[in-house]
Amino acid sequence: MADTVQYDTYFKENRERHLQELQAFLSIPSISSLPSHQADMERAAKWLTTELMAAGMENAIVLQTAGHPVVYAEWLNAPDKPTVLIYGHYDVQPVDPLALWDTPPFEPTIRDEKLYARGATDDKGQLFMHIKAIEALMACRGELPVNIKVCFEGEEEIASPHFEAFVAENQDLLAADVVVISDTPLWEAGQPAIYYGLKGLCGLQIDLRGQKEDLHSGFFGGLVHNPLHAMAQLLASLVAEDGRIAIEGFYDDVKSLSEEEKTAFARIPYDAEATRESLGVESLFGEPEYSALERNWARPTLDINGMWGGFQGEGTKTVIPAEAHAKITCRLVDGQVPERILEKIEQHLQKHKPAGMTVSTSWLPGKASPYSTPVSHPAIQAAARAYIATYGAEPLYTRVGGTIPAVEVFHRLMHLPIVLMGFGMPDENYHAPNEHFYLVNFDTGLRTICCFLDEIAGLTSING
Amino acid sequence: MADTVQYDTYFKENRERHLQELQAFLSIPSISSLPSHQADMERAAKWLTTELMAAGMENAIVLQTAGHPVVYAEWLNAPDKPTVLIYGHYDVQPVDPLALWDTPPFEPTIRDEKLYARGATDDKGQLFMHIKAIEALMACRGELPVNIKVCFEGEEEIASPHFEAFVAENQDLLAADVVVISDTPLWEAGQPAIYYGLKGLCGLQIDLRGQKEDLHSGFFGGLVHNPLHAMAQLLASLVAEDGRIAIEGFYDDVKSLSEEEKTAFARIPYDAEATRESLGVESLFGEPEYSALERNWARPTLDINGMWGGFQGEGTKTVIPAEAHAKITCRLVDGQVPERILEKIEQHLQKHKPAGMTVSTSWLPGKASPYSTPVSHPAIQAAARAYIATYGAEPLYTRVGGTIPAVEVFHRLMHLPIVLMGFGMPDENYHAPNEHFYLVNFDTGLRTICCFLDEIAGLTSING
């Protein structure tokens, strides 16, 4: 294993400057969702190319997309070594409500060893750490232990609408052995976590129609089946009383949790009772044969996201509405294919629709395949060793019920293993006022990244 | 029976003038729902008092309410005879879409023996006939066969928001033995109909809440019962698959149709197949043991008028909404009490709500009791004889699933029998462009009203 003392010292000696540079970066209001910040987005991208070149990377470039640009750079001078693709995003969320910030979101401020600013943890702070890790390794050794490509996106906070097209068009440029992303939190202080599974997503809108037009319930009461009642019956039929999804074949392709995973899940210090209390519900709900954590992380779910029909105003309107609508989405797990699930839902709807009702469906945007990398994968284990070396703690292997578009795209289009090795904390106010980043994880994380790159360099084979 | 020849001749001789006067009345745009027509409402009310006095009525007066005024007049010079209260409404619906009118709505025009104008049939035309019947009887005989009070409302088209208070405050003034209203159609040309039953109404809004706030379906999927699904289950539980209302005790107080009524219903030339086709449904729907007409006229119904919750916009939003809402109304029949039905619905909702959900309800405005007068009632039979004498046809005894607030108020507050003796036609475009009135029913109806008043005068007892 390579020497770590050199870069440890380097980080200590350069800490002030590094934090000043990060504050300069965070002071650029790179809000991707607001057209008024277009110039800031370009400024942030340009700032990154300059920083990357200064750190020792080569060919740093701002690549245009149909939306905000992607920043790319590379260092490919280790021909016998694996190539690590570092992904991050330089765009941030809006800052409303501004009045709730203790210090202005784009005037980064350090208080109590925490750096307060929009983007401090999500994701500019974490992305910046990778640049500084590269800088440190180059400064200490004159070279990197592996080949590195960086790909910093500017549209993550708006659901990466152009990232799939970008990756599809730049597969050669982005070719690598493993992707590493630092955009997730530790489990808690001092306890690292590696996210090895994300759910997929698919959804559809249901449009149900009964009689030809809205009817007066006095003149036509007792003559037709009320389409809102028919929609209620149809929606009720999707999920059984006990929480099991009642769509035929819905679970067919689900890859069951292995005994190892079940054991690992049971070891996660997840407090279901605290979750229940924070949600303000009498009890948690879902498939009875699985734990709350299993359901949330590793079982597919179906939710009605919206439903509507008829009169929503004040007072009384005695109408029998002609149509009813609903939107549903499913979170999918390993083995499930979005299109196949959508087809099964459509079959269910046609089979269970009350007699005489017409039901049409349209697939919603945002389909994503489920993603997971086995925890035994050499790249995951390399990250685990890096965490152990720097945090002194075995990482927890965790999942999340959500989707990260970039992960899904890298996995689906390029079949790459992805290491979600983050340094945030769960309480750092992502997307909220007073977003901040604990500097202890800035310091420790810089060393973890260097250690991880050395670990990758030491692998005899990167593929699991 | 009194002589009918005199007024027959009178109506023939004065037809042109009567129609000119009606056209003058119809040219006043008395649209109750539009504040810009406030002055027209007052003008119409004033016009009526002048006409009533000219016809021979006494003490005609415009009585103010919290909304549009009521026109009252009386002729009480037949001390041994019953008192007939004539109700009608002088307000009309708006005229949009104006472009679809062949002639302007407030420029009354006669084409093919039909009078086209807003209000021609609903209800200014029919109300006007009563004034002209009084005029004819007074002109021919110098007196009326019965005591008469008239009460013309100005807010029927906006659901009579102040009529209940008006009647409650003026019970002595309005005291009578029977109410007659001409605001309903014949069954078809030459076939009169007496509406002897109207349904009641009650409704409530359901507000359902699950967890404390909207949740991200990725971070919280599989943990809580989706409140929209819970609402769908709850709404589905209200009505059984076969259309029977599944609320415990809902039918308890329903007064069953008598064998006579069932036989009478079966004789109504109601074309259920034509109704089905016009509604554009595969089949009519409702309690299987009752005919469509029985369900529509004489069985209580429950309809969901609106439901909503969560995301209704374009695209995808992966939210687990915290709350869901619905509005339901019931049409009630003899024996049912709105408040008791609302309580039964509330009990059902509390009993059937999915575990952990909070359900609150609020009663909607517009409660009305069901109404019916037995067809054997002397006042109904008097109307039947009048129809036979003038149309040469036995009237059909019909019901309607809707509510007429004035009928409900007269019945509930004053316990009066009500004779719904109308002269419209089902195809006269009520509330729609090109509203019109067949003049054959103007001519015949004038004689029917006179005949009815004579029939009432001849009764030994007015109460059934």
mmCIF file with all atom_site columns, N, CA and C in Angstrom, chain A residues 3-50:
data_model
loop_
_atom_site.group_PDB
_atom_site.id
_atom_site.type_symbol
_atom_site.label_atom_id
_atom_site.label_alt_id
_atom_site.label_comp_id
_atom_site.label_asym_id
_atom_site.label_entity_id
_atom_site.label_seq_id
_atom_site.pdbx_PDB_ins_code
_atom_site.Cartn_x
_atom_site.Cartn_y
_atom_site.Cartn_z
_atom_site.occupancy
_atom_site.B_iso_or_equiv
_atom_site.pdbx_formal_charge
_atom_site.auth_seq_id
_atom_site.auth_comp_id
_atom_site.auth_asym_id
_atom_site.auth_atom_id
_atom_site.pdbx_PDB_model_num
ATOM 1   N N  . ASP A 1 3  ? 2.230   5.072  0.576   1.00 0.00 ? 3  ASP A N  1
ATOM 2   C CA . ASP A 1 3  ? 2.428   5.878  1.782   1.00 0.00 ? 3  ASP A CA 1
ATOM 3   C C  . ASP A 1 3  ? 1.331   6.944  1.898   1.00 0.00 ? 3  ASP A C  1
ATOM 4   N N  . THR A 1 4  ? 0.788   7.082  3.081   1.00 0.00 ? 4  THR A N  1
ATOM 5   C CA . THR A 1 4  ? -0.269  8.071  3.277   1.00 0.00 ? 4  THR A CA 1
ATOM 6   C C  . THR A 1 4  ? 0.219   9.310  4.015   1.00 0.00 ? 4  THR A C  1
ATOM 7   N N  . VAL A 1 5  ? 1.424   9.189  4.592   1.00 0.00 ? 5  VAL A N  1
ATOM 8   C CA . VAL A 1 5  ? 1.904   10.282 5.445   1.00 0.00 ? 5  VAL A CA 1
ATOM 9   C C  . VAL A 1 5  ? 2.032   11.575 4.649   1.00 0.00 ? 5  VAL A C  1
ATOM 10  N N  . GLN A 1 6  ? 2.580   11.435 3.420   1.00 0.00 ? 6  GLN A N  1
ATOM 11  C CA . GLN A 1 6  ? 2.810   12.631 2.621   1.00 0.00 ? 6  GLN A CA 1
ATOM 12  C C  . GLN A 1 6  ? 1.558   13.465 2.435   1.00 0.00 ? 6  GLN A C  1
ATOM 13  N N  . TYR A 1 7  ? 0.468   12.810 1.951   1.00 0.00 ? 7  TYR A N  1
ATOM 14  C CA . TYR A 1 7  ? -0.725  13.635 1.691   1.00 0.00 ? 7  TYR A CA 1
ATOM 15  C C  . TYR A 1 7  ? -1.429  14.052 2.978   1.00 0.00 ? 7  TYR A C  1
ATOM 16  N N  . ASP A 1 8  ? -1.271  13.263 4.054   1.00 0.00 ? 8  ASP A N  1
ATOM 17  C CA . ASP A 1 8  ? -1.814  13.718 5.350   1.00 0.00 ? 8  ASP A CA 1
ATOM 18  C C  . ASP A 1 8  ? -1.231  15.090 5.691   1.00 0.00 ? 8  ASP A C  1
ATOM 19  N N  . THR A 1 9  ? 0.075   15.169 5.574   1.00 0.00 ? 9  THR A N  1
ATOM 20  C CA . THR A 1 9  ? 0.758   16.430 5.880   1.00 0.00 ? 9  THR A CA 1
ATOM 21  C C  . THR A 1 9  ? 0.333   17.529 4.911   1.00 0.00 ? 9  THR A C  1
ATOM 22  N N  . TYR A 1 10 ? 0.249   17.148 3.637   1.00 0.00 ? 10 TYR A N  1
ATOM 23  C CA . TYR A 1 10 ? -0.124  18.121 2.615   1.00 0.00 ? 10 TYR A CA 1
ATOM 24  C C  . TYR A 1 10 ? -1.499  18.740 2.927   1.00 0.00 ? 10 TYR A C  1
ATOM 25  N N  . PHE A 1 11 ? -2.442  17.893 3.294   1.00 0.00 ? 11 PHE A N  1
ATOM 26  C CA . PHE A 1 11 ? -3.795  18.408 3.593   1.00 0.00 ? 11 PHE A CA 1
ATOM 27  C C  . PHE A 1 11 ? -3.766  19.361 4.786   1.00 0.00 ? 11 PHE A C  1
ATOM 28  N N  . LYS A 1 12 ? -2.970  18.982 5.816   1.00 0.00 ? 12 LYS A N  1
ATOM 29  C CA . LYS A 1 12 ? -2.887  19.858 6.996   1.00 0.00 ? 12 LYS A CA 1
ATOM 30  C C  . LYS A 1 12 ? -2.307  21.213 6.612   1.00 0.00 ? 12 LYS A C  1
ATOM 31  N N  . GLU A 1 13 ? -1.211  21.161 5.849   1.00 0.00 ? 13 GLU A N  1
ATOM 32  C CA . GLU A 1 13 ? -0.522  22.409 5.512   1.00 0.00 ? 13 GLU A CA 1
ATOM 33  C C  . GLU A 1 13 ? -1.344  23.310 4.590   1.00 0.00 ? 13 GLU A C  1
ATOM 34  N N  . ASN A 1 14 ? -2.206  22.694 3.789   1.00 0.00 ? 14 ASN A N  1
ATOM 35  C CA . ASN A 1 14 ? -2.951  23.476 2.799   1.00 0.00 ? 14 ASN A CA 1
ATOM 36  C C  . ASN A 1 14 ? -4.420  23.672 3.162   1.00 0.00 ? 14 ASN A C  1
ATOM 37  N N  . ARG A 1 15 ? -4.770  23.325 4.402   1.00 0.00 ? 15 ARG A N  1
ATOM 38  C CA . ARG A 1 15 ? -6.204  23.342 4.784   1.00 0.00 ? 15 ARG A CA 1
ATOM 39  C C  . ARG A 1 15 ? -6.835  24.721 4.589   1.00 0.00 ? 15 ARG A C  1
ATOM 40  N N  . GLU A 1 16 ? -6.168  25.753 5.063   1.00 0.00 ? 16 GLU A N  1
ATOM 41  C CA . GLU A 1 16 ? -6.731  27.106 4.970   1.00 0.00 ? 16 GLU A CA 1
ATOM 42  C C  . GLU A 1 16 ? -7.025  27.481 3.518   1.00 0.00 ? 16 GLU A C  1
ATOM 43  N N  . ARG A 1 17 ? -6.011  27.255 2.679   1.00 0.00 ? 17 ARG A N  1
ATOM 44  C CA . ARG A 1 17 ? -6.192  27.593 1.262   1.00 0.00 ? 17 ARG A CA 1
ATOM 45  C C  . ARG A 1 17 ? -7.317  26.783 0.634   1.00 0.00 ? 17 ARG A C  1
ATOM 46  N N  . HIS A 1 18 ? -7.320  25.490 0.929   1.00 0.00 ? 18 HIS A N  1
ATOM 47  C CA . HIS A 1 18 ? -8.382  24.631 0.370   1.00 0.00 ? 18 HIS A CA 1
ATOM 48  C C  . HIS A 1 18 ? -9.768  25.142 0.750   1.00 0.00 ? 18 HIS A C  1
ATOM 49  N N  . LEU A 1 19 ? -9.911  25.497 2.032   1.00 0.00 ? 19 LEU A N  1
ATOM 50  C CA . LEU A 1 19 ? -11.238 25.960 2.462   1.00 0.00 ? 19 LEU A CA 1
ATOM 51  C C  . LEU A 1 19 ? -11.586 27.305 1.820   1.00 0.00 ? 19 LEU A C  1
ATOM 52  N N  . GLN A 1 20 ? -10.571 28.151 1.631   1.00 0.00 ? 20 GLN A N  1
ATOM 53  C CA . GLN A 1 20 ? -10.844 29.426 0.946   1.00 0.00 ? 20 GLN A CA 1
ATOM 54  C C  . GLN A 1 20 ? -11.287 29.178 -0.492  1.00 0.00 ? 20 GLN A C  1
ATOM 55  N N  . GLU A 1 21 ? -10.609 28.246 -1.137  1.00 0.00 ? 21 GLU A N  1
ATOM 56  C CA . GLU A 1 21 ? -11.015 27.923 -2.525  1.00 0.00 ? 21 GLU A CA 1
ATOM 57  C C  . GLU A 1 21 ? -12.436 27.364 -2.554  1.00 0.00 ? 21 GLU A C  1
ATOM 58  N N  . LEU A 1 22 ? -12.738 26.476 -1.608  1.00 0.00 ? 22 LEU A N  1
ATOM 59  C CA . LEU A 1 22 ? -14.095 25.912 -1.580  1.00 0.00 ? 22 LEU A CA 1
ATOM 60  C C  . LEU A 1 22 ? -15.128 27.022 -1.353  1.00 0.00 ? 22 LEU A C  1
ATOM 61  N N  . GLN A 1 23 ? -14.787 27.968 -0.479  1.00 0.00 ? 23 GLN A N  1
ATOM 62  C CA . GLN A 1 23 ? -15.719 29.067 -0.233  1.00 0.00 ? 23 GLN A CA 1
ATOM 63  C C  . GLN A 1 23 ? -15.927 29.914 -1.488  1.00 0.00 ? 23 GLN A C  1
ATOM 64  N N  . ALA A 1 24 ? -14.847 30.077 -2.255  1.00 0.00 ? 24 ALA A N  1
ATOM 65  C CA . ALA A 1 24 ? -14.984 30.819 -3.524  1.00 0.00 ? 24 ALA A CA 1
ATOM 66  C C  . ALA A 1 24 ? -15.949 30.071 -4.458  1.00 0.00 ? 24 ALA A C  1
ATOM 67  N N  . PHE A 1 25 ? -15.773 28.762 -4.510  1.00 0.00 ? 25 PHE A N  1
ATOM 68  C CA . PHE A 1 25 ? -16.638 27.922 -5.368  1.00 0.00 ? 25 PHE A CA 1
ATOM 69  C C  . PHE A 1 25 ? -18.101 28.020 -4.909  1.00 0.00 ? 25 PHE A C  1
ATOM 70  N N  . LEU A 1 26 ? -18.309 27.917 -3.594  1.00 0.00 ? 26 LEU A N  1
ATOM 71  C CA . LEU A 1 26 ? -19.675 27.939 -3.043  1.00 0.00 ? 26 LEU A CA 1
ATOM 72  C C  . LEU A 1 26 ? -20.330 29.304 -3.184  1.00 0.00 ? 26 LEU A C  1
ATOM 73  N N  . SER A 1 27 ? -19.526 30.332 -3.378  1.00 0.00 ? 27 SER A N  1
ATOM 74  C CA . SER A 1 27 ? -20.121 31.671 -3.504  1.00 0.00 ? 27 SER A CA 1
ATOM 75  C C  . SER A 1 27 ? -20.705 31.910 -4.891  1.00 0.00 ? 27 SER A C  1
ATOM 76  N N  . ILE A 1 28 ? -20.479 30.989 -5.815  1.00 0.00 ? 28 ILE A N  1
ATOM 77  C CA . ILE A 1 28 ? -21.114 31.095 -7.139  1.00 0.00 ? 28 ILE A CA 1
ATOM 78  C C  . ILE A 1 28 ? -22.511 30.473 -7.043  1.00 0.00 ? 28 ILE A C  1
ATOM 79  N N  . PRO A 1 29 ? -23.563 31.269 -7.246  1.00 0.00 ? 29 PRO A N  1
ATOM 80  C CA . PRO A 1 29 ? -24.928 30.729 -7.059  1.00 0.00 ? 29 PRO A CA 1
ATOM 81  C C  . PRO A 1 29 ? -25.401 29.890 -8.252  1.00 0.00 ? 29 PRO A C  1
ATOM 82  N N  . SER A 1 30 ? -24.881 28.688 -8.330  1.00 0.00 ? 30 SER A N  1
ATOM 83  C CA . SER A 1 30 ? -25.134 27.838 -9.502  1.00 0.00 ? 30 SER A CA 1
ATOM 84  C C  . SER A 1 30 ? -26.447 27.052 -9.344  1.00 0.00 ? 30 SER A C  1
ATOM 85  N N  . ILE A 1 31 ? -27.545 27.804 -9.379  1.00 0.00 ? 31 ILE A N  1
ATOM 86  C CA . ILE A 1 31 ? -28.877 27.198 -9.223  1.00 0.00 ? 31 ILE A CA 1
ATOM 87  C C  . ILE A 1 31 ? -29.389 26.777 -10.598 1.00 0.00 ? 31 ILE A C  1
ATOM 88  N N  . SER A 1 32 ? -29.423 25.495 -10.835 1.00 0.00 ? 32 SER A N  1
ATOM 89  C CA . SER A 1 32 ? -29.730 25.003 -12.191 1.00 0.00 ? 32 SER A CA 1
ATOM 90  C C  . SER A 1 32 ? -31.175 25.218 -12.602 1.00 0.00 ? 32 SER A C  1
ATOM 91  N N  . SER A 1 33 ? -32.077 25.332 -11.648 1.00 0.00 ? 33 SER A N  1
ATOM 92  C CA . SER A 1 33 ? -33.502 25.414 -12.006 1.00 0.00 ? 33 SER A CA 1
ATOM 93  C C  . SER A 1 33 ? -33.944 26.816 -12.393 1.00 0.00 ? 33 SER A C  1
ATOM 94  N N  . LEU A 1 34 ? -33.123 27.818 -12.106 1.00 0.00 ? 34 LEU A N  1
ATOM 95  C CA . LEU A 1 34 ? -33.528 29.203 -12.358 1.00 0.00 ? 34 LEU A CA 1
ATOM 96  C C  . LEU A 1 34 ? -32.783 29.781 -13.558 1.00 0.00 ? 34 LEU A C  1
ATOM 97  N N  . PRO A 1 35 ? -33.518 30.109 -14.622 1.00 0.00 ? 35 PRO A N  1
ATOM 98  C CA . PRO A 1 35 ? -32.870 30.647 -15.830 1.00 0.00 ? 35 PRO A CA 1
ATOM 99  C C  . PRO A 1 35 ? -32.027 31.887 -15.534 1.00 0.00 ? 35 PRO A C  1
ATOM 100 N N  . SER A 1 36 ? -32.390 32.633 -14.495 1.00 0.00 ? 36 SER A N  1
ATOM 101 C CA . SER A 1 36 ? -31.631 33.850 -14.179 1.00 0.00 ? 36 SER A CA 1
ATOM 102 C C  . SER A 1 36 ? -30.210 33.533 -13.716 1.00 0.00 ? 36 SER A C  1
ATOM 103 N N  . HIS A 1 37 ? -29.928 32.286 -13.407 1.00 0.00 ? 37 HIS A N  1
ATOM 104 C CA . HIS A 1 37 ? -28.577 31.914 -12.971 1.00 0.00 ? 37 HIS A CA 1
ATOM 105 C C  . HIS A 1 37 ? -27.762 31.221 -14.065 1.00 0.00 ? 37 HIS A C  1
ATOM 106 N N  . GLN A 1 38 ? -28.195 31.372 -15.285 1.00 0.00 ? 38 GLN A N  1
ATOM 107 C CA . GLN A 1 38 ? -27.505 30.768 -16.420 1.00 0.00 ? 38 GLN A CA 1
ATOM 108 C C  . GLN A 1 38 ? -26.005 31.131 -16.425 1.00 0.00 ? 38 GLN A C  1
ATOM 109 N N  . ALA A 1 39 ? -25.726 32.408 -16.239 1.00 0.00 ? 39 ALA A N  1
ATOM 110 C CA . ALA A 1 39 ? -24.310 32.860 -16.279 1.00 0.00 ? 39 ALA A CA 1
ATOM 111 C C  . ALA A 1 39 ? -23.525 32.258 -15.116 1.00 0.00 ? 39 ALA A C  1
ATOM 112 N N  . ASP A 1 40 ? -24.193 32.093 -13.960 1.00 0.00 ? 40 ASP A N  1
ATOM 113 C CA . ASP A 1 40 ? -23.509 31.497 -12.805 1.00 0.00 ? 40 ASP A CA 1
ATOM 114 C C  . ASP A 1 40 ? -23.145 30.047 -13.071 1.00 0.00 ? 40 ASP A C  1
ATOM 115 N N  . MET A 1 41 ? -24.042 29.358 -13.786 1.00 0.00 ? 41 MET A N  1
ATOM 116 C CA . MET A 1 41 ? -23.766 27.969 -14.136 1.00 0.00 ? 41 MET A CA 1
ATOM 117 C C  . MET A 1 41 ? -22.500 27.897 -14.991 1.00 0.00 ? 41 MET A C  1
ATOM 118 N N  . GLU A 1 42 ? -22.412 28.802 -15.962 1.00 0.00 ? 42 GLU A N  1
ATOM 119 C CA . GLU A 1 42 ? -21.235 28.796 -16.843 1.00 0.00 ? 42 GLU A CA 1
ATOM 120 C C  . GLU A 1 42 ? -19.974 29.172 -16.074 1.00 0.00 ? 42 GLU A C  1
ATOM 121 N N  . ARG A 1 43 ? -20.138 30.135 -15.148 1.00 0.00 ? 43 ARG A N  1
ATOM 122 C CA . ARG A 1 43 ? -18.997 30.561 -14.335 1.00 0.00 ? 43 ARG A CA 1
ATOM 123 C C  . ARG A 1 43 ? -18.498 29.401 -13.464 1.00 0.00 ? 43 ARG A C  1
ATOM 124 N N  . ALA A 1 44 ? -19.416 28.663 -12.892 1.00 0.00 ? 44 ALA A N  1
ATOM 125 C CA . ALA A 1 44 ? -19.034 27.532 -12.035 1.00 0.00 ? 44 ALA A CA 1
ATOM 126 C C  . ALA A 1 44 ? -18.313 26.458 -12.854 1.00 0.00 ? 44 ALA A C  1
ATOM 127 N N  . ALA A 1 45 ? -18.823 26.196 -14.046 1.00 0.00 ? 45 ALA A N  1
ATOM 128 C CA . ALA A 1 45 ? -18.193 25.179 -14.903 1.00 0.00 ? 45 ALA A CA 1
ATOM 129 C C  . ALA A 1 45 ? -16.774 25.610 -15.275 1.00 0.00 ? 45 ALA A C  1
ATOM 130 N N  . LYS A 1 46 ? -16.639 26.877 -15.630 1.00 0.00 ? 46 LYS A N  1
ATOM 131 C CA . LYS A 1 46 ? -15.321 27.408 -15.999 1.00 0.00 ? 46 LYS A CA 1
ATOM 132 C C  . LYS A 1 46 ? -14.363 27.333 -14.805 1.00 0.00 ? 46 LYS A C  1
ATOM 133 N N  . TRP A 1 47 ? -14.860 27.715 -13.639 1.00 0.00 ? 47 TRP A N  1
ATOM 134 C CA . TRP A 1 47 ? -14.055 27.687 -12.407 1.00 0.00 ? 47 TRP A CA 1
ATOM 135 C C  . TRP A 1 47 ? -13.513 26.275 -12.190 1.00 0.00 ? 47 TRP A C  1
ATOM 136 N N  . LEU A 1 48 ? -14.353 25.272 -12.444 1.00 0.00 ? 48 LEU A N  1
ATOM 137 C CA . LEU A 1 48 ? -13.927 23.888 -12.237 1.00 0.00 ? 48 LEU A CA 1
ATOM 138 C C  . LEU A 1 48 ? -12.821 23.474 -13.179 1.00 0.00 ? 48 LEU A C  1
ATOM 139 N N  . THR A 1 49 ? -12.922 23.881 -14.440 1.00 0.00 ? 49 THR A N  1
ATOM 140 C CA . THR A 1 49 ? -11.860 23.487 -15.388 1.00 0.00 ? 49 THR A CA 1
ATOM 141 C C  . THR A 1 49 ? -10.528 24.082 -14.960 1.00 0.00 ? 49 THR A C  1
ATOM 142 N N  . THR A 1 50 ? -10.562 25.335 -14.505 1.00 0.00 ? 50 THR A N  1
ATOM 143 C CA . THR A 1 50 ? -9.328  25.978 -14.032 1.00 0.00 ? 50 THR A CA 1
ATOM 144 C C  . THR A 1 50 ? -8.745  25.217 -12.840 1.00 0.00 ? 50 THR A C  1
#
